[in-house]
PDB file of C-alpha atoms in Angstrom:
ATOM      1  CA  ASP A   1       0.000   0.000   0.000  1.00 56.00           C
ATOM      2  CA  THR A   2       1.314   3.418  -0.912  1.00 76.00           C
ATOM      3  CA  GLY A   3      -0.362   5.398   1.859  1.00 94.00           C
ATOM      4  CA  VAL A   4      -2.905   8.190   1.654  1.00 97.00           C
ATOM      5  CA  SER A   5      -2.958  10.029  -1.656  1.00 97.00           C
ATOM      6  CA  GLN A   6      -4.526  13.348  -2.542  1.00 98.00           C
ATOM      7  CA  ASP A   7      -5.236  15.012  -5.835  1.00 97.00           C
ATOM      8  CA  PRO A   8      -4.463  17.620  -6.976  1.00 98.00           C
ATOM      9  CA  ARG A   9      -1.407  18.602  -4.987  1.00 97.00           C
ATOM     10  CA  HIS A  10      -1.817  22.261  -5.885  1.00 98.00           C
ATOM     11  CA  LYS A  11      -4.818  24.252  -7.011  1.00 98.00           C
ATOM     12  CA  ILE A  12      -4.982  27.924  -7.933  1.00 98.00           C
ATOM     13  CA  THR A  13      -8.436  29.303  -8.473  1.00 98.00           C
ATOM     14  CA  LYS A  14     -10.160  32.633  -8.732  1.00 98.00           C
ATOM     15  CA  ARG A  15     -12.474  33.864  -6.043  1.00 98.00           C
ATOM     16  CA  GLY A  16     -15.997  32.656  -6.605  1.00 98.00           C
ATOM     17  CA  GLN A  17     -15.051  29.461  -8.420  1.00 98.00           C
ATOM     18  CA  ASN A  18     -15.844  25.974  -7.137  1.00 98.00           C
ATOM     19  CA  VAL A  19     -13.083  23.463  -6.431  1.00 98.00           C
ATOM     20  CA  THR A  20     -13.096  19.748  -5.638  1.00 98.00           C
ATOM     21  CA  PHE A  21     -10.344  17.720  -4.017  1.00 98.00           C
ATOM     22  CA  ARG A  22      -9.987  13.967  -3.874  1.00 98.00           C
ATOM     23  CA  CYS A  23      -8.534  11.738  -1.185  1.00 98.00           C
ATOM     24  CA  ASP A  24      -7.737   8.036  -1.457  1.00 97.00           C
ATOM     25  CA  PRO A  25      -7.156   6.561   2.008  1.00 97.00           C
ATOM     26  CA  ILE A  26      -5.171   3.491   2.949  1.00 94.00           C
ATOM     27  CA  SER A  27      -7.312   0.715   1.556  1.00 91.00           C
ATOM     28  CA  GLU A  28      -8.109  -1.161   4.766  1.00 88.00           C
ATOM     29  CA  HIS A  29      -8.915   1.971   6.781  1.00 91.00           C
ATOM     30  CA  ASN A  30     -12.569   2.625   7.513  1.00 91.00           C
ATOM     31  CA  ARG A  31     -12.109   6.115   8.923  1.00 93.00           C
ATOM     32  CA  LEU A  32     -11.313   9.140   6.804  1.00 96.00           C
ATOM     33  CA  TYR A  33     -10.713  12.687   8.020  1.00 96.00           C
ATOM     34  CA  TRP A  34     -10.389  16.105   6.426  1.00 97.00           C
ATOM     35  CA  TYR A  35      -8.349  18.871   8.050  1.00 97.00           C
ATOM     36  CA  ARG A  36      -7.285  22.339   6.970  1.00 97.00           C
ATOM     37  CA  GLN A  37      -3.920  23.875   7.862  1.00 97.00           C
ATOM     38  CA  THR A  38      -2.705  27.416   7.446  1.00 96.00           C
ATOM     39  CA  LEU A  39       0.877  28.587   7.846  1.00 93.00           C
ATOM     40  CA  GLY A  40       2.144  28.377  11.395  1.00 92.00           C
ATOM     41  CA  GLN A  41      -0.971  26.656  12.694  1.00 95.00           C
ATOM     42  CA  GLY A  42      -1.897  23.116  13.560  1.00 96.00           C
ATOM     43  CA  PRO A  43      -4.331  21.161  11.416  1.00 97.00           C
ATOM     44  CA  GLU A  44      -7.943  22.183  12.006  1.00 96.00           C
ATOM     45  CA  PHE A  45     -10.603  19.475  11.904  1.00 95.00           C
ATOM     46  CA  LEU A  46     -13.220  19.776   9.167  1.00 96.00           C
ATOM     47  CA  THR A  47     -15.107  16.487   8.991  1.00 96.00           C
ATOM     48  CA  TYR A  48     -14.764  12.713   9.254  1.00 93.00           C
ATOM     49  CA  PHE A  49     -16.311   9.547   7.908  1.00 94.00           C
ATOM     50  CA  GLN A  50     -16.735   6.025   9.187  1.00 92.00           C
ATOM     51  CA  ASN A  51     -17.131   4.053   5.977  1.00 93.00           C
ATOM     52  CA  GLU A  52     -19.617   6.099   3.930  1.00 94.00           C
ATOM     53  CA  ALA A  53     -21.277   7.772   6.930  1.00 94.00           C
ATOM     54  CA  GLN A  54     -20.261  11.341   7.739  1.00 93.00           C
ATOM     55  CA  LEU A  55     -20.103  11.193  11.525  1.00 91.00           C
ATOM     56  CA  GLU A  56     -19.059  14.721  12.370  1.00 90.00           C
ATOM     57  CA  LYS A  57     -18.678  18.087  10.714  1.00 92.00           C
ATOM     58  CA  SER A  58     -16.996  21.076  12.295  1.00 91.00           C
ATOM     59  CA  ARG A  59     -19.367  23.820  13.388  1.00 86.00           C
ATOM     60  CA  LEU A  60     -16.847  26.257  11.956  1.00 78.00           C
ATOM     61  CA  LEU A  61     -17.365  24.834   8.490  1.00 81.00           C
ATOM     62  CA  SER A  62     -19.578  27.005   6.336  1.00 86.00           C
ATOM     63  CA  ASP A  63     -22.279  25.640   4.080  1.00 92.00           C
ATOM     64  CA  ARG A  64     -19.975  26.242   1.127  1.00 96.00           C
ATOM     65  CA  PHE A  65     -18.015  23.153   2.149  1.00 96.00           C
ATOM     66  CA  SER A  66     -19.304  19.666   1.475  1.00 95.00           C
ATOM     67  CA  ALA A  67     -17.668  16.276   1.650  1.00 96.00           C
ATOM     68  CA  GLU A  68     -18.686  12.854   0.432  1.00 96.00           C
ATOM     69  CA  ARG A  69     -17.441   9.314   0.657  1.00 96.00           C
ATOM     70  CA  PRO A  70     -19.987   7.552  -1.500  1.00 92.00           C
ATOM     71  CA  LYS A  71     -18.683   3.997  -1.441  1.00 88.00           C
ATOM     72  CA  GLY A  72     -16.702   4.119   1.740  1.00 86.00           C
ATOM     73  CA  SER A  73     -13.438   4.299  -0.143  1.00 92.00           C
ATOM     74  CA  PHE A  74     -12.232   7.591  -1.665  1.00 97.00           C
ATOM     75  CA  SER A  75     -13.619  10.926  -0.533  1.00 98.00           C
ATOM     76  CA  THR A  76     -14.151  14.302  -2.160  1.00 98.00           C
ATOM     77  CA  LEU A  77     -14.172  17.739  -0.555  1.00 98.00           C
ATOM     78  CA  GLU A  78     -15.898  20.499  -2.505  1.00 97.00           C
ATOM     79  CA  ILE A  79     -15.676  24.192  -1.772  1.00 97.00           C
ATOM     80  CA  GLN A  80     -18.240  26.346  -3.532  1.00 97.00           C
ATOM     81  CA  ARG A  81     -17.830  30.069  -4.254  1.00 97.00           C
ATOM     82  CA  THR A  82     -14.273  30.103  -2.961  1.00 97.00           C
ATOM     83  CA  GLU A  83     -13.046  33.062  -0.928  1.00 97.00           C
ATOM     84  CA  GLN A  84      -9.501  34.250  -0.313  1.00 96.00           C
ATOM     85  CA  GLY A  85      -9.803  33.040   3.274  1.00 95.00           C
ATOM     86  CA  ASP A  86     -10.145  29.491   1.977  1.00 97.00           C
ATOM     87  CA  SER A  87      -6.493  29.525   0.914  1.00 98.00           C
ATOM     88  CA  ALA A  88      -4.845  26.780   2.947  1.00 97.00           C
ATOM     89  CA  MET A  89      -3.442  23.265   2.839  1.00 98.00           C
ATOM     90  CA  TYR A  90      -6.251  20.708   2.869  1.00 98.00           C
ATOM     91  CA  LEU A  91      -5.114  17.489   4.504  1.00 98.00           C
ATOM     92  CA  CYS A  92      -6.763  14.113   4.372  1.00 98.00           C
ATOM     93  CA  ALA A  93      -6.030  11.363   6.873  1.00 97.00           C
ATOM     94  CA  SER A  94      -7.231   7.834   7.456  1.00 95.00           C
ATOM     95  CA  SER A  95      -7.161   5.423  10.365  1.00 92.00           C
ATOM     96  CA  ASP A  96      -8.184   1.978  11.410  1.00 86.00           C
ATOM     97  CA  ASP A  97     -11.274   1.355  13.496  1.00 77.00           C
ATOM     98  CA  TRP A  98     -10.911   2.242  17.139  1.00 69.00           C
ATOM     99  CA  ASP A  99     -12.344  -0.970  18.517  1.00 63.00           C
ATOM    100  CA  ARG A 100      -9.714  -3.099  16.851  1.00 49.00           C
ATOM    101  CA  GLY A 101      -7.271  -1.943  19.480  1.00 50.00           C
ATOM    102  CA  VAL A 102      -5.632   0.603  17.281  1.00 58.00           C
ATOM    103  CA  GLY A 103      -7.002   3.601  15.461  1.00 60.00           C
ATOM    104  CA  ALA A 104      -5.309   6.312  17.475  1.00 77.00           C
ATOM    105  CA  GLU A 105      -2.802   6.781  14.675  1.00 89.00           C
ATOM    106  CA  GLN A 106      -3.995   8.882  11.785  1.00 93.00           C
ATOM    107  CA  TYR A 107      -2.065   8.615   8.532  1.00 95.00           C
ATOM    108  CA  PHE A 108      -1.951  11.875   6.628  1.00 97.00           C
ATOM    109  CA  GLY A 109      -1.737  12.438   2.909  1.00 97.00           C
ATOM    110  CA  PRO A 110       0.556  15.046   1.322  1.00 96.00           C
ATOM    111  CA  GLY A 111      -2.257  17.602   1.151  1.00 97.00           C
ATOM    112  CA  THR A 112      -3.744  19.840  -1.506  1.00 98.00           C
ATOM    113  CA  ARG A 113      -2.522  23.422  -1.384  1.00 98.00           C
ATOM    114  CA  LEU A 114      -5.306  25.780  -2.405  1.00 98.00           C
ATOM    115  CA  THR A 115      -4.607  29.356  -3.426  1.00 98.00           C
ATOM    116  CA  VAL A 116      -7.581  31.609  -4.060  1.00 98.00           C
ATOM    117  CA  THR A 117      -6.706  34.757  -6.008  1.00 97.00           C
TER     118      THR A 117
ATOM    119  CA  GLY B   1     -13.666  24.749  25.405  1.00 62.00           C
ATOM    120  CA  GLN B   2     -11.045  22.533  23.875  1.00 74.00           C
ATOM    121  CA  SER B   3      -7.621  24.028  23.257  1.00 88.00           C
ATOM    122  CA  LEU B   4      -4.025  22.930  23.604  1.00 93.00           C
ATOM    123  CA  GLU B   5      -1.063  25.176  24.288  1.00 95.00           C
ATOM    124  CA  GLN B   6       2.540  24.562  23.331  1.00 97.00           C
ATOM    125  CA  PRO B   7       5.633  26.760  23.169  1.00 97.00           C
ATOM    126  CA  SER B   8       5.956  28.249  19.686  1.00 97.00           C
ATOM    127  CA  GLU B   9       9.611  27.378  19.257  1.00 97.00           C
ATOM    128  CA  VAL B  10      12.453  25.521  20.924  1.00 98.00           C
ATOM    129  CA  THR B  11      16.145  25.408  20.021  1.00 97.00           C
ATOM    130  CA  ALA B  12      18.592  22.697  21.056  1.00 97.00           C
ATOM    131  CA  VAL B  13      21.945  21.282  19.948  1.00 97.00           C
ATOM    132  CA  GLU B  14      22.700  17.940  18.385  1.00 98.00           C
ATOM    133  CA  GLY B  15      22.958  15.141  20.893  1.00 97.00           C
ATOM    134  CA  ALA B  16      20.983  16.995  23.548  1.00 98.00           C
ATOM    135  CA  ILE B  17      17.626  16.195  25.128  1.00 97.00           C
ATOM    136  CA  VAL B  18      14.629  18.471  24.634  1.00 98.00           C
ATOM    137  CA  GLN B  19      11.174  18.450  26.203  1.00 98.00           C
ATOM    138  CA  ILE B  20       8.142  19.978  24.475  1.00 98.00           C
ATOM    139  CA  ASN B  21       5.276  20.659  26.831  1.00 98.00           C
ATOM    140  CA  CYS B  22       1.579  20.658  26.071  1.00 97.00           C
ATOM    141  CA  THR B  23      -1.146  21.867  28.388  1.00 95.00           C
ATOM    142  CA  TYR B  24      -4.773  21.624  27.543  1.00 91.00           C
ATOM    143  CA  GLN B  25      -8.136  22.932  28.579  1.00 83.00           C
ATOM    144  CA  THR B  26     -10.889  20.594  27.840  1.00 66.00           C
ATOM    145  CA  SER B  27     -14.218  19.309  28.925  1.00 63.00           C
ATOM    146  CA  GLY B  28     -13.087  15.825  28.057  1.00 69.00           C
ATOM    147  CA  PHE B  29     -10.041  14.682  26.140  1.00 78.00           C
ATOM    148  CA  TYR B  30      -9.443  10.976  25.899  1.00 79.00           C
ATOM    149  CA  GLY B  31      -5.752  10.661  25.315  1.00 86.00           C
ATOM    150  CA  LEU B  32      -3.027  12.809  23.825  1.00 91.00           C
ATOM    151  CA  SER B  33      -1.147  12.242  20.576  1.00 93.00           C
ATOM    152  CA  TRP B  34       2.019  13.740  19.141  1.00 96.00           C
ATOM    153  CA  TYR B  35       2.744  14.383  15.476  1.00 97.00           C
ATOM    154  CA  GLN B  36       5.860  15.551  13.646  1.00 98.00           C
ATOM    155  CA  GLN B  37       5.732  17.680  10.521  1.00 98.00           C
ATOM    156  CA  HIS B  38       8.701  18.695   8.402  1.00 97.00           C
ATOM    157  CA  ASP B  39       8.473  21.771   6.220  1.00 94.00           C
ATOM    158  CA  GLY B  40       6.296  21.001   3.220  1.00 90.00           C
ATOM    159  CA  GLY B  41       5.487  17.538   4.514  1.00 93.00           C
ATOM    160  CA  ALA B  42       2.509  15.766   6.012  1.00 95.00           C
ATOM    161  CA  PRO B  43       2.088  15.275   9.768  1.00 97.00           C
ATOM    162  CA  THR B  44       3.358  11.872  10.870  1.00 96.00           C
ATOM    163  CA  PHE B  45       2.296  10.078  14.026  1.00 94.00           C
ATOM    164  CA  LEU B  46       4.830   9.766  16.837  1.00 95.00           C
ATOM    165  CA  SER B  47       2.976   8.533  19.906  1.00 92.00           C
ATOM    166  CA  TYR B  48      -0.309   8.260  21.758  1.00 90.00           C
ATOM    167  CA  ASN B  49      -0.967   8.257  25.502  1.00 90.00           C
ATOM    168  CA  ALA B  50      -4.325   6.894  26.542  1.00 86.00           C
ATOM    169  CA  LEU B  51      -3.376   6.577  30.197  1.00 88.00           C
ATOM    170  CA  ASP B  52      -1.234   8.533  32.608  1.00 92.00           C
ATOM    171  CA  GLY B  53       2.439   7.801  32.484  1.00 95.00           C
ATOM    172  CA  LEU B  54       5.318   7.500  30.094  1.00 96.00           C
ATOM    173  CA  GLU B  55       5.326   5.833  26.677  1.00 92.00           C
ATOM    174  CA  GLU B  56       8.707   5.190  25.082  1.00 93.00           C
ATOM    175  CA  THR B  57       9.398   4.648  21.403  1.00 88.00           C
ATOM    176  CA  GLY B  58      13.080   4.677  20.579  1.00 92.00           C
ATOM    177  CA  ARG B  59      14.536   8.144  21.039  1.00 96.00           C
ATOM    178  CA  PHE B  60      11.090   9.627  21.645  1.00 96.00           C
ATOM    179  CA  SER B  61       9.033   9.393  24.823  1.00 96.00           C
ATOM    180  CA  SER B  62       5.689  10.933  25.652  1.00 97.00           C
ATOM    181  CA  PHE B  63       4.113  11.581  29.022  1.00 97.00           C
ATOM    182  CA  LEU B  64       0.557  12.309  30.089  1.00 94.00           C
ATOM    183  CA  SER B  65      -0.998  13.458  33.343  1.00 93.00           C
ATOM    184  CA  ARG B  66      -4.738  13.723  32.880  1.00 89.00           C
ATOM    185  CA  SER B  67      -5.285  15.149  36.355  1.00 88.00           C
ATOM    186  CA  ASP B  68      -2.940  18.025  35.475  1.00 90.00           C
ATOM    187  CA  SER B  69      -4.164  18.324  31.855  1.00 90.00           C
ATOM    188  CA  TYR B  70      -0.522  18.188  30.859  1.00 93.00           C
ATOM    189  CA  GLY B  71       1.717  16.183  28.634  1.00 96.00           C
ATOM    190  CA  TYR B  72       5.129  16.370  27.082  1.00 98.00           C
ATOM    191  CA  LEU B  73       7.219  14.919  24.307  1.00 98.00           C
ATOM    192  CA  LEU B  74      10.818  14.097  25.140  1.00 98.00           C
ATOM    193  CA  LEU B  75      13.330  13.791  22.337  1.00 97.00           C
ATOM    194  CA  GLN B  76      16.707  12.294  23.204  1.00 97.00           C
ATOM    195  CA  GLU B  77      19.991  12.199  21.298  1.00 97.00           C
ATOM    196  CA  LEU B  78      18.801  14.965  19.034  1.00 98.00           C
ATOM    197  CA  GLN B  79      19.732  14.760  15.380  1.00 97.00           C
ATOM    198  CA  MET B  80      19.612  17.457  12.712  1.00 97.00           C
ATOM    199  CA  LYS B  81      16.759  15.594  11.028  1.00 97.00           C
ATOM    200  CA  ASP B  82      14.628  16.156  14.137  1.00 98.00           C
ATOM    201  CA  SER B  83      14.277  19.813  13.142  1.00 98.00           C
ATOM    202  CA  ALA B  84      10.557  20.041  12.457  1.00 98.00           C
ATOM    203  CA  SER B  85       7.266  21.187  13.945  1.00 98.00           C
ATOM    204  CA  TYR B  86       5.760  19.063  16.678  1.00 98.00           C
ATOM    205  CA  PHE B  87       2.056  19.064  17.468  1.00 98.00           C
ATOM    206  CA  CYS B  88       0.190  17.693  20.424  1.00 96.00           C
ATOM    207  CA  ALA B  89      -3.362  16.664  19.647  1.00 95.00           C
ATOM    208  CA  GLY B  90      -6.251  15.698  21.875  1.00 91.00           C
ATOM    209  CA  ALA B  91      -9.022  13.273  21.093  1.00 85.00           C
ATOM    210  CA  PRO B  92     -12.377  14.511  22.400  1.00 82.00           C
ATOM    211  CA  GLY B  93     -14.044  11.186  21.698  1.00 73.00           C
ATOM    212  CA  ASN B  94     -13.534   8.017  23.680  1.00 69.00           C
ATOM    213  CA  GLN B  95     -13.340   5.983  20.478  1.00 69.00           C
ATOM    214  CA  GLY B  96     -10.963   8.046  18.437  1.00 69.00           C
ATOM    215  CA  GLY B  97     -12.383  10.306  15.803  1.00 82.00           C
ATOM    216  CA  LYS B  98     -11.337  13.882  15.264  1.00 89.00           C
ATOM    217  CA  LEU B  99      -8.199  15.358  16.720  1.00 92.00           C
ATOM    218  CA  ILE B 100      -7.837  18.857  18.122  1.00 93.00           C
ATOM    219  CA  PHE B 101      -4.309  20.071  17.412  1.00 95.00           C
ATOM    220  CA  GLY B 102      -2.170  22.560  19.257  1.00 95.00           C
ATOM    221  CA  GLN B 103      -0.503  25.331  17.278  1.00 96.00           C
ATOM    222  CA  GLY B 104       2.760  23.447  17.139  1.00 97.00           C
ATOM    223  CA  THR B 105       6.293  23.849  18.418  1.00 98.00           C
ATOM    224  CA  GLU B 106       9.034  24.504  15.895  1.00 98.00           C
ATOM    225  CA  LEU B 107      12.170  22.656  16.971  1.00 98.00           C
ATOM    226  CA  SER B 108      15.489  23.809  15.594  1.00 98.00           C
ATOM    227  CA  VAL B 109      18.444  21.498  16.151  1.00 98.00           C
ATOM    228  CA  LYS B 110      21.804  23.240  15.846  1.00 96.00           C
ATOM    229  CA  PRO B 111      25.127  21.512  15.208  1.00 95.00           C
TER     230      PRO B 111
END
């Protein structure tokens, strides 16, 4: 297994455009997380999935953000009507189930760097 | 609320020992994790403390005191490659799930 992959690695878009990012988790992991990180800050939680179910979404996340994991494998994060404040690194992570004795470790992908001009 | 505080930066010399502290305010964290992130790279897991006490993994050790809402990461025999940002992260859920990250400590290892 090659780890968590994300696509694209970089995205430059104009304000007001919609963007979509993809994340492919480690194949045997049921949990998938999205975080956002800006320079000099720690990753900020956005949302997470257990299989195809979206279990939690940050209250800080505006309605312009939506995420899906339709078949419990890859996930997409869409940002509609992008704003300059959306510029950040968007990180995806996956983990094993908690009740299998592990699951504390989250494996992060390389991220998608979004620049909104 | 749920927040974690760490020093913003620490400097140490090769071969030394450094301790990065993390204090947190929470209405219920279940465990504390530590992640390392090199410039331009993804965060990578270092350790997780579910219970009070010390966990050792090679040159790295992590400590947790839930009664004091305090933990630390101890790095021994520092190497230049240890220069990176280190994040503590709390798990609000008792079965994993999201992590709340601190703002990170930038460690600079000097020769």
